[in-house]
Structures are given as structure tokens and as C-alpha cells.
């Protein structure tokens, strides 16, 4: 595996197969605390809980089941339906379910966390419809490709403004904030300037992480330049540890920013300039009008 984020996704899959923290730890040759740490870090990055309880036999949350289904789509070799309990698959497959219309929804994982209850309510009210997720889409380029190639019927994506030549509509904005630990020299400042930021080291996600590129684009648009990174990691526990030690500044938005704002020993910097917000936009596939259920779901998510 090439990065901690991929390792955490792999551990999530192993947890689903193992059915308990202890069994998963035994399978992977690590401690139960290591498993709990990686699952906790993954949940923080996604913005929602994957398991109801980490003690004894674990149970997937509704959001966890959707995430597992999305991973099944990517792997192409896992069962189509995941049981409510994260236990090994049974030897005999369940009887086939009646055919259901499938709507493909592509969105960044934290955005799915924003409307997971609405998705569950829509499925409950429309038993003939199943919603399948693709959590890989992040940017307008990702969304346009997924819709054009028929990999999605509805796509949500991050943008700094309405993209030209690509029909979409504004959903909401996620403020971008900068965070430091209480031990950082700027933590007690009444106001922080661009000059202060330029000489302060930054903490960043790994270079291949799409969220990093979105943050960097927003900072560039706001004419904010941070110092060279002293840590590049997708492991949020490592980032929080570095923040609390006063090693640098970390930029975040959305669910991750909300979680950081609630952490002891970590605070938001009072900037003397406003940073650009990240827009969340929705787009539909070119044939959405031919499928009333797709348009109905797209409108339902805006209620």
C-alpha cells in the first residue's frame, strides 16, 4: 500500500471481514489499539462513523454499509450486499432480490456524510430504487468524467467557482480555516497576517491527496502562502499530534475542519484576511431527464 489512507481503507475492509477488532488485529499481526487508531483516523477523514461500536462483534453504521458497498464496486470481487453486522460472508448466498433501479451517486466521502440520512430516507420511501456510491470524485474534472462516461447519474464535487462549460448548481460553501496548536507562537495572536503565514511551516496532506490540491488552490486564490511543509501525512492522528506540538499550520474545511475545531489544544487562527470558501456543487448526467428517479433524488438532496 502506498499511503496511510489506503492502509486505513484496507483495514476497514479487513474489519468487515473479521467481524471484531481483536480478530482483525490477529489477522494483520498488529495490536487492537493500532486497528482502533486507524479506523478512528479514517472516520475523522470521512466525516462520519463506520461502526456502531468497536467492542465485541462490530456492527456497521448505515454510512459504513454504504462505504463498504462503494468499496465493493471498486474491488469488483466482493459481494454486492453487506450484512448489517461486519461478519464474514455466509457459505450460501441469500436468495436473489427483486430487480431494483440503481442510481449511481458520485461524491467526496465527507459530502456523503452530509446527506447520508437523506439518502436512507429516499431509499426507504422508494423500495424499487437502490443508490450506489462512488466516493472517488473530488473535482469538476472528476465529476465531468464520471458523468460523461456513465459512471454516475448525479455527481457532487468541490470547486472555487461555477465551472465554465459544465452545467452544475451551487449546493453550499465550506469555509476554509487555518489551525494551530496551543503551543504554536501564533496561537495567542489577536490577528494573523499573510506575512506571518509565509514564514510559518505548514502541515499538509500527502501530495497525491485531492483534498490537498483543493486547499492549495483556495490558498493561492486568497493570495496566502504558507511556509514549507514539515509534515505530509494522511494520518490525522499524526497531524493532530504535530499541531498540538506547535510544529506548524494545517488548513482544512468541511467535516475535518469541524472536528479539528472541537479538539482540545487546537484552535483556529484569527486571520486579518478572509480565505476563499470551497463550493460544493451538484451536476447531473446528460440523460438524467430520461430517468425521473434521478431528477427526483437530485431535488430531494436539496430539500
Coordinates of C-alpha atoms in Angstrom, one line a residue:
X1 CA 0.0 0.0 0.0
X2 CA 1.3 3.4 -1.0
X3 CA -0.1 5.7 1.7
X4 CA -1.7 5.6 5.2
X5 CA -5.1 6.4 3.7
X6 CA -5.0 3.3 1.5
X7 CA -3.8 1.3 4.5
X8 CA -6.8 2.6 6.6
X9 CA -9.2 1.6 3.8
X10 CA -7.7 -1.8 3.7
X11 CA -8.0 -2.2 7.5
X12 CA -11.7 -1.1 7.2
X13 CA -12.2 -3.9 4.7
X14 CA -10.4 -6.4 7.0
X15 CA -12.6 -5.3 9.9
X16 CA -15.7 -6.0 7.8
X17 CA -14.3 -9.5 7.0
X18 CA -13.1 -10.2 10.5
X19 CA -16.1 -9.0 12.5
X20 CA -14.2 -7.8 15.5
X21 CA -11.2 -5.6 16.4
X22 CA -9.4 -8.5 18.2
X23 CA -9.8 -10.9 15.2
X24 CA -8.8 -8.2 12.7
X25 CA -5.7 -7.4 14.8
X26 CA -4.8 -11.1 15.0
X27 CA -5.2 -11.4 11.2
X28 CA -2.9 -8.5 10.5
X29 CA -0.4 -9.1 13.2
X30 CA -0.9 -5.8 14.9
X31 CA -2.4 -4.6 18.2
X32 CA -6.1 -3.9 18.8
X33 CA -5.1 -0.3 19.6
X34 CA -3.5 0.0 16.2
X35 CA -6.7 -1.1 14.5
X36 CA -8.8 1.3 16.6
X37 CA -6.5 4.2 15.8
X38 CA -6.6 3.6 12.0
X39 CA -10.4 3.2 12.0
X40 CA -10.7 6.4 14.1
X41 CA -8.4 8.3 11.8
X42 CA -10.3 7.1 8.7
X43 CA -13.7 8.1 10.3
X44 CA -12.3 11.5 11.0
X45 CA -11.2 12.0 7.4
X46 CA -14.6 10.7 6.1
X47 CA -16.6 12.8 8.5
X48 CA -18.9 10.0 9.7
X49 CA -18.8 6.9 11.8
X50 CA -18.3 3.5 10.1
X51 CA -19.1 1.2 13.1
X52 CA -21.7 1.4 15.8
X53 CA -19.4 0.0 18.5
X54 CA -15.8 -1.1 18.4
X55 CA -16.2 -3.6 21.3
X56 CA -17.1 -7.3 20.7
X57 CA -18.7 -8.1 17.4
X58 CA -18.7 -4.8 15.4
X59 CA -21.7 -3.5 13.5
X60 CA -21.6 -1.2 10.5
X61 CA -23.5 2.0 10.7
X62 CA -25.8 2.8 7.7
X63 CA -23.0 5.1 6.4
X64 CA -20.5 2.3 7.0
X65 CA -22.6 -0.1 4.9
X66 CA -22.7 2.4 2.1
X67 CA -19.0 2.9 2.3
X68 CA -18.5 -0.9 2.1
X69 CA -20.7 -1.1 -0.9
X70 CA -18.7 1.7 -2.6
X71 CA -15.5 -0.3 -1.9
X72 CA -17.2 -3.4 -3.3
X73 CA -17.8 -1.5 -6.6
X74 CA -14.1 -0.6 -6.8
X75 CA -12.8 -4.1 -6.0
X76 CA -15.2 -5.9 -8.4
X77 CA -14.8 -9.1 -6.4
X78 CA -16.7 -8.6 -3.1
X79 CA -20.4 -9.5 -2.5
X80 CA -22.9 -7.0 -3.7
X81 CA -24.7 -6.7 -0.4
X82 CA -23.1 -6.2 3.0
X83 CA -24.8 -7.6 6.1
X84 CA -25.6 -5.2 9.0
X85 CA -23.1 -7.0 11.1
X86 CA -19.5 -6.8 9.9
X87 CA -19.0 -10.6 9.9
X88 CA -17.5 -13.0 7.3
X89 CA -19.9 -13.8 4.4
X90 CA -22.0 -16.9 4.8
X91 CA -21.3 -20.0 2.8
X92 CA -24.6 -19.9 0.9
X93 CA -25.7 -16.7 -0.8
X94 CA -29.1 -15.2 0.1
X95 CA -31.9 -15.6 -2.4
X96 CA -31.8 -13.0 -5.2
X97 CA -33.7 -9.8 -4.5
X98 CA -36.2 -8.4 -6.9
X99 CA -34.7 -6.1 -9.6
X100 CA -34.2 -2.5 -8.5
X101 CA -33.4 0.6 -10.4
X102 CA -29.9 1.7 -9.5
X103 CA -28.9 5.3 -9.2
X104 CA -25.2 6.0 -9.3
X105 CA -24.2 8.9 -7.0
X106 CA -20.6 10.2 -7.0
X107 CA -19.4 12.4 -4.2
X108 CA -16.4 13.1 -2.0
X109 CA -16.8 10.9 1.2
X110 CA -17.3 13.9 3.5
X111 CA -20.1 15.1 1.3
X112 CA -21.8 11.7 1.5
X113 CA -21.6 12.2 5.3
X114 CA -23.6 15.4 4.9
X115 CA -26.6 13.8 3.3
X116 CA -26.5 10.1 4.3
X117 CA -29.7 10.4 6.3
X118 CA -31.5 11.9 3.2
X119 CA -30.2 9.0 1.1
X120 CA -31.5 6.5 3.6
X121 CA -34.9 8.3 3.7
X122 CA -35.1 8.3 -0.1
X123 CA -34.4 4.6 -0.4
X124 CA -36.9 3.8 2.4
X125 CA -39.6 5.7 0.5
X126 CA -38.7 4.2 -2.9
X127 CA -38.2 0.5 -2.3
X128 CA -37.6 -0.1 -6.1
X129 CA -34.6 2.1 -6.1
X130 CA -31.0 1.3 -4.9
X131 CA -28.4 4.1 -4.5
X132 CA -24.8 3.1 -5.2
X133 CA -21.9 5.3 -4.3
X134 CA -18.7 6.3 -5.9
X135 CA -16.6 8.2 -3.2
X136 CA -13.6 8.9 -5.6
X137 CA -15.0 12.1 -7.2
X138 CA -13.5 15.3 -5.8
X139 CA -13.1 18.0 -8.5
X140 CA -15.0 19.2 -11.5
X141 CA -12.7 17.2 -13.7
X142 CA -13.6 14.0 -11.8
X143 CA -17.3 14.8 -11.9
X144 CA -17.4 15.6 -15.6
X145 CA -15.6 12.4 -16.5
X146 CA -17.8 10.2 -14.3
X147 CA -21.0 11.7 -15.8
X148 CA -19.7 11.6 -19.3
X149 CA -18.6 8.0 -19.1
X150 CA -21.8 6.9 -17.4
X151 CA -20.2 6.0 -14.1
X152 CA -22.5 8.4 -12.3
X153 CA -26.0 9.8 -12.6
X154 CA -25.5 12.5 -10.0
X155 CA -22.2 14.0 -9.0
X156 CA -21.2 16.3 -6.2
X157 CA -17.8 18.0 -6.4
X158 CA -15.6 20.7 -4.9
X159 CA -15.0 24.0 -6.8
X160 CA -13.9 27.5 -6.1
X161 CA -16.5 29.0 -8.5
X162 CA -19.0 27.9 -11.1
X163 CA -17.1 26.0 -13.8
X164 CA -17.5 27.2 -17.4
X165 CA -18.8 24.8 -20.0
X166 CA -20.2 22.4 -17.4
X167 CA -23.7 22.7 -16.1
X168 CA -23.9 22.5 -12.3
X169 CA -25.7 24.2 -9.4
X170 CA -24.5 25.5 -6.2
X171 CA -25.2 23.5 -3.1
X172 CA -23.4 25.2 -0.2
X173 CA -20.0 26.5 0.8
X174 CA -17.4 25.1 3.2
X175 CA -15.3 27.8 4.9
X176 CA -11.5 27.2 4.7
X177 CA -9.7 27.8 8.0
X178 CA -6.2 27.5 9.4
X179 CA -5.5 25.6 12.6
X180 CA -2.6 25.6 15.1
X181 CA -1.9 24.0 18.4
X182 CA -2.0 25.9 21.7
X183 CA 1.9 25.7 21.8
X184 CA 2.3 27.5 18.5
X185 CA 3.7 31.1 18.6
X186 CA 0.7 32.4 16.7
X187 CA -1.9 30.7 18.9
X188 CA -2.3 33.8 21.2
X189 CA -2.2 36.4 18.4
X190 CA -5.2 38.7 18.1
X191 CA -4.7 38.9 14.3
X192 CA -2.5 36.9 11.9
X193 CA -1.3 38.5 8.6
X194 CA -0.2 37.0 5.3
X195 CA 3.4 37.9 6.3
X196 CA 3.1 35.8 9.5
X197 CA 1.8 32.8 7.5
X198 CA 4.6 33.0 4.9
X199 CA 7.3 32.3 7.4
X200 CA 5.3 29.6 9.3
X201 CA 5.8 25.9 8.4
X202 CA 2.7 24.1 7.3
X203 CA 1.3 20.6 7.9
X204 CA -0.2 19.1 4.8
X205 CA -1.9 16.0 3.5
X206 CA 0.1 13.8 1.2
X207 CA 0.8 15.2 -2.3
X208 CA -1.4 12.7 -4.1
X209 CA -4.4 13.5 -1.9
X210 CA -7.0 15.5 -4.0
X211 CA -8.1 17.4 -0.9
X212 CA -4.6 18.9 -0.7
X213 CA -4.8 20.3 -4.2
X214 CA -8.2 21.9 -3.4
X215 CA -6.9 23.5 -0.3
X216 CA -3.8 24.8 -2.1
X217 CA -5.9 26.2 -5.0
X218 CA -8.0 28.1 -2.4
X219 CA -5.0 29.5 -0.6
X220 CA -3.5 30.6 -3.9
X221 CA -6.7 32.4 -4.8
X222 CA -6.7 34.1 -1.4
X223 CA -3.0 35.1 -2.0
X224 CA -2.0 33.2 1.1
X225 CA 1.4 31.4 1.1
X226 CA 2.4 29.2 3.9
X227 CA 5.9 28.1 4.8
X228 CA 7.4 24.8 3.6
X229 CA 5.7 21.6 4.9
X230 CA 7.3 19.9 7.9
X231 CA 4.8 17.0 7.7
X232 CA 2.9 15.5 4.8
X233 CA 0.6 12.8 6.0
X234 CA -2.9 11.5 5.6
X235 CA -2.8 10.1 9.1
X236 CA -4.9 12.6 11.0
X237 CA -3.6 11.4 14.4
X238 CA -0.1 12.3 13.2
X239 CA -1.4 15.7 12.0
X240 CA -3.1 16.4 15.3
X241 CA 0.0 15.4 17.3
X242 CA 2.1 17.7 15.2
X243 CA -0.4 20.5 15.6
X244 CA -0.5 20.2 19.4
X245 CA 3.3 20.2 19.5
X246 CA 3.2 23.6 17.7
X247 CA 5.1 22.3 14.6
X248 CA 3.0 24.2 12.0
X249 CA -0.3 25.3 10.5
X250 CA -2.9 23.0 9.0
X251 CA -5.5 24.2 6.5
X252 CA -8.9 22.4 6.5
X253 CA -12.5 22.7 5.5
X254 CA -15.8 20.7 5.8
X255 CA -16.1 17.9 8.3
X256 CA -12.4 17.7 9.0
X257 CA -12.4 21.4 10.0
X258 CA -15.4 21.0 12.2
X259 CA -13.7 18.1 14.0
X260 CA -10.4 20.0 14.5
X261 CA -12.3 22.9 15.9
X262 CA -13.6 20.7 18.7
X263 CA -10.3 19.2 19.6
X264 CA -8.6 20.2 22.9
X265 CA -5.3 22.0 22.4
X266 CA -6.1 23.0 18.8
X267 CA -7.6 26.3 17.6
X268 CA -8.5 28.3 14.5
X269 CA -6.2 31.2 13.6
X270 CA -7.8 34.7 13.6
X271 CA -6.7 35.9 10.1
X272 CA -6.8 39.5 9.1
X273 CA -8.0 38.4 5.6
X274 CA -10.8 36.2 4.5
X275 CA -10.0 33.0 2.8
X276 CA -12.0 31.8 -0.2
X277 CA -14.7 29.2 0.6
X278 CA -14.9 25.9 -1.2
X279 CA -18.1 25.4 -3.0
X280 CA -20.0 22.1 -3.1
X281 CA -21.8 21.8 -6.4
X282 CA -24.2 19.2 -8.0
X283 CA -24.3 18.1 -11.6
X284 CA -26.4 15.6 -13.4
X285 CA -25.6 13.1 -16.2
X286 CA -26.6 14.0 -19.8
X287 CA -29.5 11.6 -19.8
X288 CA -30.9 12.5 -16.3
X289 CA -34.1 13.9 -17.8
X290 CA -34.9 10.4 -19.1
X291 CA -34.9 8.9 -15.6
X292 CA -37.5 10.6 -13.3
X293 CA -35.9 8.9 -10.2
X294 CA -32.6 10.6 -10.9
X295 CA -34.1 14.1 -11.1
X296 CA -36.3 13.3 -8.0
X297 CA -33.2 12.3 -5.9
X298 CA -31.3 15.3 -7.1
X299 CA -34.1 17.6 -5.9
X300 CA -34.6 15.6 -2.7
X301 CA -31.0 16.2 -1.7
X302 CA -31.6 20.0 -1.9
X303 CA -34.6 19.9 0.4

